[in-house]
Short mmCIF file of C-alpha atoms in Angstrom, two decimals:
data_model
loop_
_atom_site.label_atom_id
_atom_site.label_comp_id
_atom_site.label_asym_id
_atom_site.label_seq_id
_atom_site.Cartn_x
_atom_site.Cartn_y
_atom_site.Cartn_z
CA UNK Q 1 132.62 41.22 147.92
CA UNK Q 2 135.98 40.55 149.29
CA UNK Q 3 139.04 38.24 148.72
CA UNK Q 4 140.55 38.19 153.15
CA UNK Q 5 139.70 38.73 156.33
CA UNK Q 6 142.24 40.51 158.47
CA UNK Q 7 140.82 40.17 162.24
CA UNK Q 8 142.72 42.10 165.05
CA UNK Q 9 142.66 41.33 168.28
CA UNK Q 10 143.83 43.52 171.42
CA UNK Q 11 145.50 40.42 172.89
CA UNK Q 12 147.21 36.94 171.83
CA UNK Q 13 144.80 35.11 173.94
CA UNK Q 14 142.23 35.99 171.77
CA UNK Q 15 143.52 35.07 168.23
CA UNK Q 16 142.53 31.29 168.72
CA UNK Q 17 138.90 32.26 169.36
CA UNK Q 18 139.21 33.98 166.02
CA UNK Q 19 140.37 31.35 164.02
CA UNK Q 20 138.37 29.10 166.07
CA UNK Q 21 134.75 31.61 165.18
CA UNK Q 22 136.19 31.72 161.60
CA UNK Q 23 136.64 27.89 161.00
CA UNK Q 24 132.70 27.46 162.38
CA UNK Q 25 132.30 28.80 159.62
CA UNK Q 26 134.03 27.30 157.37
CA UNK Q 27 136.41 30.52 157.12
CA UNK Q 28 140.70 29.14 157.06
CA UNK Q 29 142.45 32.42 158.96
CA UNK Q 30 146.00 32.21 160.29
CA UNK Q 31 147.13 33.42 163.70
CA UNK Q 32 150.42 35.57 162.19
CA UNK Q 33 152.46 38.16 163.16
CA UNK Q 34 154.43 40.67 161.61
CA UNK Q 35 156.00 38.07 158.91
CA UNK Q 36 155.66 38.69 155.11
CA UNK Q 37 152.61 37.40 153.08
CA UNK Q 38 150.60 37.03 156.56
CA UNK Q 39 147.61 34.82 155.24
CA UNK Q 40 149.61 33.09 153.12
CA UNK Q 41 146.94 30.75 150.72
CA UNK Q 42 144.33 30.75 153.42
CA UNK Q 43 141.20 33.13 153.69
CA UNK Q 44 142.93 35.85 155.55
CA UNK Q 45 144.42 36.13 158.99
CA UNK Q 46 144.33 37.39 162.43
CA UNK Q 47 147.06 39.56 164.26
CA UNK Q 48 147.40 42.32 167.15
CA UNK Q 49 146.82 45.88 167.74
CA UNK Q 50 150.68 45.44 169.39
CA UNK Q 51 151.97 43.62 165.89
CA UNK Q 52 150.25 45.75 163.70
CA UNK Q 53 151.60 49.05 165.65
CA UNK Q 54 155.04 47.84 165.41
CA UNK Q 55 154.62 47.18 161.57
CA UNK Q 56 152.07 49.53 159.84
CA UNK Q 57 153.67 49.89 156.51
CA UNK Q 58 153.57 45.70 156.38
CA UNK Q 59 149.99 45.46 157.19
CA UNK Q 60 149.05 48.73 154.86
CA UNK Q 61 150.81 46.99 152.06
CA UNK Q 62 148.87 43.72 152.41
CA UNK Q 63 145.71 45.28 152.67
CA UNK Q 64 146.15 46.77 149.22
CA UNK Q 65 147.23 43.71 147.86
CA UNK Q 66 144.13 42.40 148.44
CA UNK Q 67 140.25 43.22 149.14
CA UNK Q 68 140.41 43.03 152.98
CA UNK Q 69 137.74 42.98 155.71
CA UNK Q 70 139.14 44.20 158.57
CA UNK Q 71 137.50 42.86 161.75
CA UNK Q 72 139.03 45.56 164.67
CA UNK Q 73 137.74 43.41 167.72
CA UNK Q 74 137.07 45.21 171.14
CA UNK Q 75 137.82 48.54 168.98
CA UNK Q 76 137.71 50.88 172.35
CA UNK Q 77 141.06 49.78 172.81
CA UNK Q 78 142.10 52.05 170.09
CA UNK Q 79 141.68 55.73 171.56
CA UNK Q 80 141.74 58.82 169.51
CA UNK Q 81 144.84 60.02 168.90
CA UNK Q 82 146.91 57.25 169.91
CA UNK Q 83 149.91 55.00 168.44
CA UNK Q 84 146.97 52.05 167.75
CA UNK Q 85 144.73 54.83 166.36
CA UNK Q 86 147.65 55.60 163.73
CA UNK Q 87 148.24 52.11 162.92
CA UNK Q 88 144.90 50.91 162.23
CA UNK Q 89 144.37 54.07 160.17
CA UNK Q 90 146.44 52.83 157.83
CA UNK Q 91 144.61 49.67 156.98
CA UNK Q 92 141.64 51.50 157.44
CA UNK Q 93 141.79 53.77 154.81
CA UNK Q 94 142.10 50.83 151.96
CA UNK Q 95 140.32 48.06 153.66
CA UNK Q 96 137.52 47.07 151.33
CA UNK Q 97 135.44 46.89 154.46
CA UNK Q 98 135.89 47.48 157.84
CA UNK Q 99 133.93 45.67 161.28
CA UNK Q 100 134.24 47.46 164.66
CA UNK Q 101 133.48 45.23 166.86
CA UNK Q 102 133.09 46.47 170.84
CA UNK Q 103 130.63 44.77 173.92
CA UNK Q 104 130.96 48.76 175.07
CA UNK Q 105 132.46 51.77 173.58
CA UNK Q 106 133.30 52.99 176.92
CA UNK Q 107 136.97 53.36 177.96
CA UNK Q 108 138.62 53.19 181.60
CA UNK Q 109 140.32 56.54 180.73
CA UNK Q 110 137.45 58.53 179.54
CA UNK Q 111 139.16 59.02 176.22
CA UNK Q 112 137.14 59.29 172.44
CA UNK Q 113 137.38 55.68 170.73
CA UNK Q 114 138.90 56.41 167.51
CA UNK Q 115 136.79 56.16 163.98
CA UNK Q 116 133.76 57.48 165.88
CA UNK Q 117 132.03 60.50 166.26
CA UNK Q 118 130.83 62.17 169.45
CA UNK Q 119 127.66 64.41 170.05
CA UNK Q 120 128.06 67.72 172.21
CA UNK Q 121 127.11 65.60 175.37
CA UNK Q 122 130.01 62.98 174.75
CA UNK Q 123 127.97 60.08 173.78
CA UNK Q 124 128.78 58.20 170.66
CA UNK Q 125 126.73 58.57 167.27
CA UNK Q 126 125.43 55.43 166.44
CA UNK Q 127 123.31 56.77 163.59
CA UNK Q 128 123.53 55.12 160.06
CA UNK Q 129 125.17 56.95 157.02
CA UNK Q 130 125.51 56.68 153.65
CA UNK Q 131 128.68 54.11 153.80
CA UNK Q 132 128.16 53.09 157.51
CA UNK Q 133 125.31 51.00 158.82
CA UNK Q 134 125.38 50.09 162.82
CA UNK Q 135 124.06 46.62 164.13
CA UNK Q 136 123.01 46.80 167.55
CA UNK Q 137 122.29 43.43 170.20
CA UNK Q 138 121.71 44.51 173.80
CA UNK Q 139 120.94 42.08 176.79
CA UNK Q 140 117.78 41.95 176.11
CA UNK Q 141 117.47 40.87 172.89
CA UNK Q 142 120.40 38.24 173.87
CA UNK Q 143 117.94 36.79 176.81
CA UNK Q 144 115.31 36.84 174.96
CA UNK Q 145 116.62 35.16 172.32
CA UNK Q 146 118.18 32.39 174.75
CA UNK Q 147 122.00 33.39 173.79
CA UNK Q 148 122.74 34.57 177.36
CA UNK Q 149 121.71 33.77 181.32
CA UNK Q 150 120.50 35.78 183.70
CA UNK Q 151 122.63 36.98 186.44
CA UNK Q 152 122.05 36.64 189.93
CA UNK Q 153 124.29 38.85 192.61
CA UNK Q 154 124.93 37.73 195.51
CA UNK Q 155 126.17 40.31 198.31
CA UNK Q 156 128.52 39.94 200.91
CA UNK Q 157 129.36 42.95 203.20
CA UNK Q 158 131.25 43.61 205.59
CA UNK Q 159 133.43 46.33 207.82
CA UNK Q 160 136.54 47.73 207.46
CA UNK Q 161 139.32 49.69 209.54
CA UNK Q 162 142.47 51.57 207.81
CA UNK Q 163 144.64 54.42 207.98
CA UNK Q 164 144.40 57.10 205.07
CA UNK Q 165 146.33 59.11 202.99
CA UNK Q 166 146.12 61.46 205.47
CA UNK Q 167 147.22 59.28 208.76
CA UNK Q 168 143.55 60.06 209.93
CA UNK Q 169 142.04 56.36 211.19
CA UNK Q 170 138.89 55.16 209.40
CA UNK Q 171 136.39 53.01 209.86
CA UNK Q 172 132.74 51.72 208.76
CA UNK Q 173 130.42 49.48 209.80
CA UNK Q 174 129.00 48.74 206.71
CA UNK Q 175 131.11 48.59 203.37
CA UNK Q 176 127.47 49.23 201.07
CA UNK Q 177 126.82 51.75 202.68
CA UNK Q 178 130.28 53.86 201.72
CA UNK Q 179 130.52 55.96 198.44
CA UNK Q 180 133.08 58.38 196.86
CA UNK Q 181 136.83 58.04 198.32
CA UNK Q 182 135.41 56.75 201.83
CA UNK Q 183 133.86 53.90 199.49
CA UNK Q 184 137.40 53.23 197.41
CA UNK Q 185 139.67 53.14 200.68
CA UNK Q 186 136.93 50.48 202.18
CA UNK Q 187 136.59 48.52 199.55
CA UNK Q 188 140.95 48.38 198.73
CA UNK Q 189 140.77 47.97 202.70
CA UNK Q 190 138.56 45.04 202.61
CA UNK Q 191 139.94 43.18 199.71
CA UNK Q 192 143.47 42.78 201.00
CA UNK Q 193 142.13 41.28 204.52
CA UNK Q 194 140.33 38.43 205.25
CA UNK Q 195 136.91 39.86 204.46
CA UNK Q 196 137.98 38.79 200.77
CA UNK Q 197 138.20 35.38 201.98
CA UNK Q 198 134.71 35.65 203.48
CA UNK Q 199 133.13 36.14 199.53
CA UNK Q 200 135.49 33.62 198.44
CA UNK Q 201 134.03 30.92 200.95
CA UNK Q 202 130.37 31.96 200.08
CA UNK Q 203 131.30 31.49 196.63
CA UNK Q 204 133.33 28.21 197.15
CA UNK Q 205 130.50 26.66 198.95
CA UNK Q 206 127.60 27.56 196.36
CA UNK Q 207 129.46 26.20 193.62
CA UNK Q 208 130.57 23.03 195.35
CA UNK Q 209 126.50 22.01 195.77
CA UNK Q 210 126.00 23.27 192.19
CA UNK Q 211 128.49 20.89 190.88
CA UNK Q 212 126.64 18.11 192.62
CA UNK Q 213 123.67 18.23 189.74
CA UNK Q 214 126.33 20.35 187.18
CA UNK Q 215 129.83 19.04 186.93
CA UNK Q 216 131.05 20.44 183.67
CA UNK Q 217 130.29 23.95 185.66
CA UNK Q 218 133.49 26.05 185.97
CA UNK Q 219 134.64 28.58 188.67
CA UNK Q 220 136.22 31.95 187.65
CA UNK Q 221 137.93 34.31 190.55
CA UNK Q 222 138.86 37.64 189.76
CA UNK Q 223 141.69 39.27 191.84
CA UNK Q 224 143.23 42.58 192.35
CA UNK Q 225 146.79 41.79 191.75
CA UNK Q 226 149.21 38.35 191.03
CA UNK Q 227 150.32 38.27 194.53
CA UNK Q 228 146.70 37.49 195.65
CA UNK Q 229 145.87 35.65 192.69
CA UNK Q 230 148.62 32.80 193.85
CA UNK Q 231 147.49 33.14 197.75
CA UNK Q 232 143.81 32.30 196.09
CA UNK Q 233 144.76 29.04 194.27
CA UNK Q 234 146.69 27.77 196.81
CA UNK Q 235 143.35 28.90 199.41
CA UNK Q 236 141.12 27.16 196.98
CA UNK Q 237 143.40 24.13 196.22
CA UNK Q 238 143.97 23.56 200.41
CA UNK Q 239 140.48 24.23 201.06
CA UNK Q 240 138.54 21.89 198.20
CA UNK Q 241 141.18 20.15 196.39
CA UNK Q 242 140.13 22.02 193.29
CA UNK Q 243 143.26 22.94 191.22
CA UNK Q 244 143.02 26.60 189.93
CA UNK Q 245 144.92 27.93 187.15
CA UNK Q 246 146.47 31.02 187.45
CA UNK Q 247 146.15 33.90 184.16
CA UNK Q 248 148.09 36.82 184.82
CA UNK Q 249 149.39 39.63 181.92
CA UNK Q 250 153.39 39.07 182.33
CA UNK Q 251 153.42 35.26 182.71
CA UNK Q 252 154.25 33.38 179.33
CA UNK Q 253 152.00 30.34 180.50
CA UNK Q 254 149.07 32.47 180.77
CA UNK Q 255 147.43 31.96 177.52
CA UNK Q 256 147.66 28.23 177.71
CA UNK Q 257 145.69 28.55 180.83
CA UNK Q 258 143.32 30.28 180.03
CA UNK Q 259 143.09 27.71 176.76
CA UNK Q 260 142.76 25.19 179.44
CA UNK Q 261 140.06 26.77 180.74
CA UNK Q 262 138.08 27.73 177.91
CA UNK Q 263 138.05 23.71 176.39
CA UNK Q 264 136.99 22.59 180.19
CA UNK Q 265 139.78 20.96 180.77
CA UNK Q 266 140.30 23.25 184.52
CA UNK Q 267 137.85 23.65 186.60
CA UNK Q 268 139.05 26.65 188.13
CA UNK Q 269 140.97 29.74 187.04
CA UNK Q 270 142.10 33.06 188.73
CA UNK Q 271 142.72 35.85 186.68
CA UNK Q 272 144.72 39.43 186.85
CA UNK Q 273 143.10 41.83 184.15
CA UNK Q 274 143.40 38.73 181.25
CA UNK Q 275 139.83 37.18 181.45
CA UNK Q 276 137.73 40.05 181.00
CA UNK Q 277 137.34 40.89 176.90
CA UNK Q 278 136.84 38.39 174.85
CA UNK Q 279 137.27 34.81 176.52
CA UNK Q 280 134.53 32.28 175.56
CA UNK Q 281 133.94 30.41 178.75
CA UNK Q 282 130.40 29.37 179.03
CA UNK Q 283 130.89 26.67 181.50
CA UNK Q 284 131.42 29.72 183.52
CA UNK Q 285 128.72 29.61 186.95
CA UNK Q 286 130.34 31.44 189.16
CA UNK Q 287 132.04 34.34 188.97
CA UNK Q 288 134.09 35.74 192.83
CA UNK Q 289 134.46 39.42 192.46
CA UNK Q 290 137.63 39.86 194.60
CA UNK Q 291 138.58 43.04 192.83
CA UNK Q 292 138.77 46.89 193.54
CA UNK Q 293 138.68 48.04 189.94
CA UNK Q 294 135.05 49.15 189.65
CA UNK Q 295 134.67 51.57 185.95
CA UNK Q 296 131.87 50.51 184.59
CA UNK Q 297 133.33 48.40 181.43
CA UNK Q 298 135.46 46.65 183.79
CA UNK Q 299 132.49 45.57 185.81
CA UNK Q 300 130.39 44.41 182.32
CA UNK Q 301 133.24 42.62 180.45
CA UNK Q 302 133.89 40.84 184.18
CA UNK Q 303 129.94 39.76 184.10
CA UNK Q 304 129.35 39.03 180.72
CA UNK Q 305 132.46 35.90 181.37
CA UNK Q 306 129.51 33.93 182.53
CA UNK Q 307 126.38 34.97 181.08
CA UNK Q 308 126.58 32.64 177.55
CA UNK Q 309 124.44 29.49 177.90
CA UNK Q 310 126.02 26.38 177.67
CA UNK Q 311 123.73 23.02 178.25
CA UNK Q 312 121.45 23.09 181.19
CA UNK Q 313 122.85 26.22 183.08
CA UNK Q 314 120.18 28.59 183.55
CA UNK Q 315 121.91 31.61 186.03
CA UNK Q 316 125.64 32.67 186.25
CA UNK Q 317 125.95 33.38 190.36
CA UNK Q 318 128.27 36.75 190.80
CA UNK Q 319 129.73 37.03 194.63
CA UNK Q 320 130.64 40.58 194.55
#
């Protein structure tokens, strides 16, 4: 049906799961960039939405020099419209097939994913045609089927006192109980005081007595910016002895850390916006919410670090 695979990934992080998925299979793909002759003599290769925007006419011409599936991995990352969308339309069009792949088609800006259609009420069609046919797999079909965990929250609240926009002074009793602005200001409030420590701590100490009976179990923290991601692994480090690796966009040793991570080599890691899409972790427990960023993909893709089964673990614990 086809000769290559090209597979394109939003991040670099992500193109040694997909040689790493491909070779379970008994697939040979290359991690390339924008070089000639990408694949080389190997079943196809796997690149960026970056790479391929920066090269378009290189990546068209290889996809008509051979029958190509194109694979466009966490495709809401390509908005209608956009420099990606006008890249990957050029591969699209002579791609002997073509896989969008997405865990939500949902973006943070509200903008149309590109290649889809929308109804009059802004939801996606999902409807099979002619030369499309849509495969579905939500959570319950994963837990039924054993693939995933259940999740278990646990809450911590708390109060919290600040000065806003306006210079007027603010203050609640009860962060759950906030919503709208009053909830946002709280919450930013909140997570940049010790109250953030106070989930952190819950979460330490739950994970330390799961460890006990689970030691191949793996801690992930989510934080708001790198600043607090550093005060966090140094907290964590002074507090249990438990190194934590730090993943943050702009630092060039943040792959290989999350790499670490992902082949249980770390027991810990603390991430700024790199550990949400994509990362196979499923030694991943426990999961400590320390973030302010709360659209709704943000929030899934966070979760979903955890839920995949891996030996005996039966609940991935969320301190949020």
């Amino acid at each position: 049906l086809a000769d290559k695979i090209l597979w394109i990934v939003p991040r670099d992080s992500l193109r040694t799961q997909a040689v790493e998925t491909c070779a379970s299979h008994g697939i040979q793909i290359r991690a390339a960039g924008n070089e000639t002759n990408p694949s080389r003599d190997t079943d196809g290769c796997v690149t960026t939405y970056q790479a391929l925007a920066q090269n378009p006419d290189l990546w068209a011409h290889e996809v008509r020099r051979f029958r190509y599936i194109v694979i466009l991995d966490e495709c809401h990352h390509v908005a209608q419209g956009s420099l990606w969308h006008d890249a990957v339309f050029a591969v699209f069009c002579d791609a002997k097939f073509v896989v969008p792949m997405s865990g939500g088609l949902e973006r943070n800006d509200r903008l149309p994913v590109a290649f889809f259609q929308y109804d009059a009420a802004g939801n996606v069609d999902l409807s099979d045609e002619p030369l499309r046919r849509v495969v579905t797999y939500s959570r319950k079909e994963a837990l039924r089927e054993g693939a995933i965990v259940p999740v278990e929250f646990r809450h911590v609240n708390g109060h919290a006192k600040w000065i806003n926009k306006q210079g007027a002074e603010r203050s609640v009793e009860s962060i759950a109980d906030t919503e709208g602005d009053e909830g946002r200001e709280a919450l930013w409030t909140a997570l940049h005081t010790d109250y953030a420590y106070e989930v952190l701590d819950a979460a330490l100490v739950d994970f330390q007595a799961y460890r006990v009976n689970h030691p191949v179990a793996q801690f992930l923290i989510i934080a708001p910016r790198v600043e607090r991601a550093k005060e966090y692994a140094a907290y964590v480090l002074r507090r249990t002895g438990i190194e934590v690796l730090v993943a943050q966009t702009y630092d060039k040793n943040s792959a290989d850390h999350i790499e670490t991570f992902r082949e249980g080599k770390a027991t810990a890691l603390v991430t700024v916006g790199m550990a949400y899409e994509g990362m196979e972790a499923p030694r991943v427990t426990h999961i400590a919410a320390l973030t302010y960023f709360r659209s709704k993909p943000w929030i899934e893709q966070m979760i979903a670090r955890g839920v995949r089964r891996h030996g005996d673990k039966t609940r991935c614990f969320v301190f949020c």
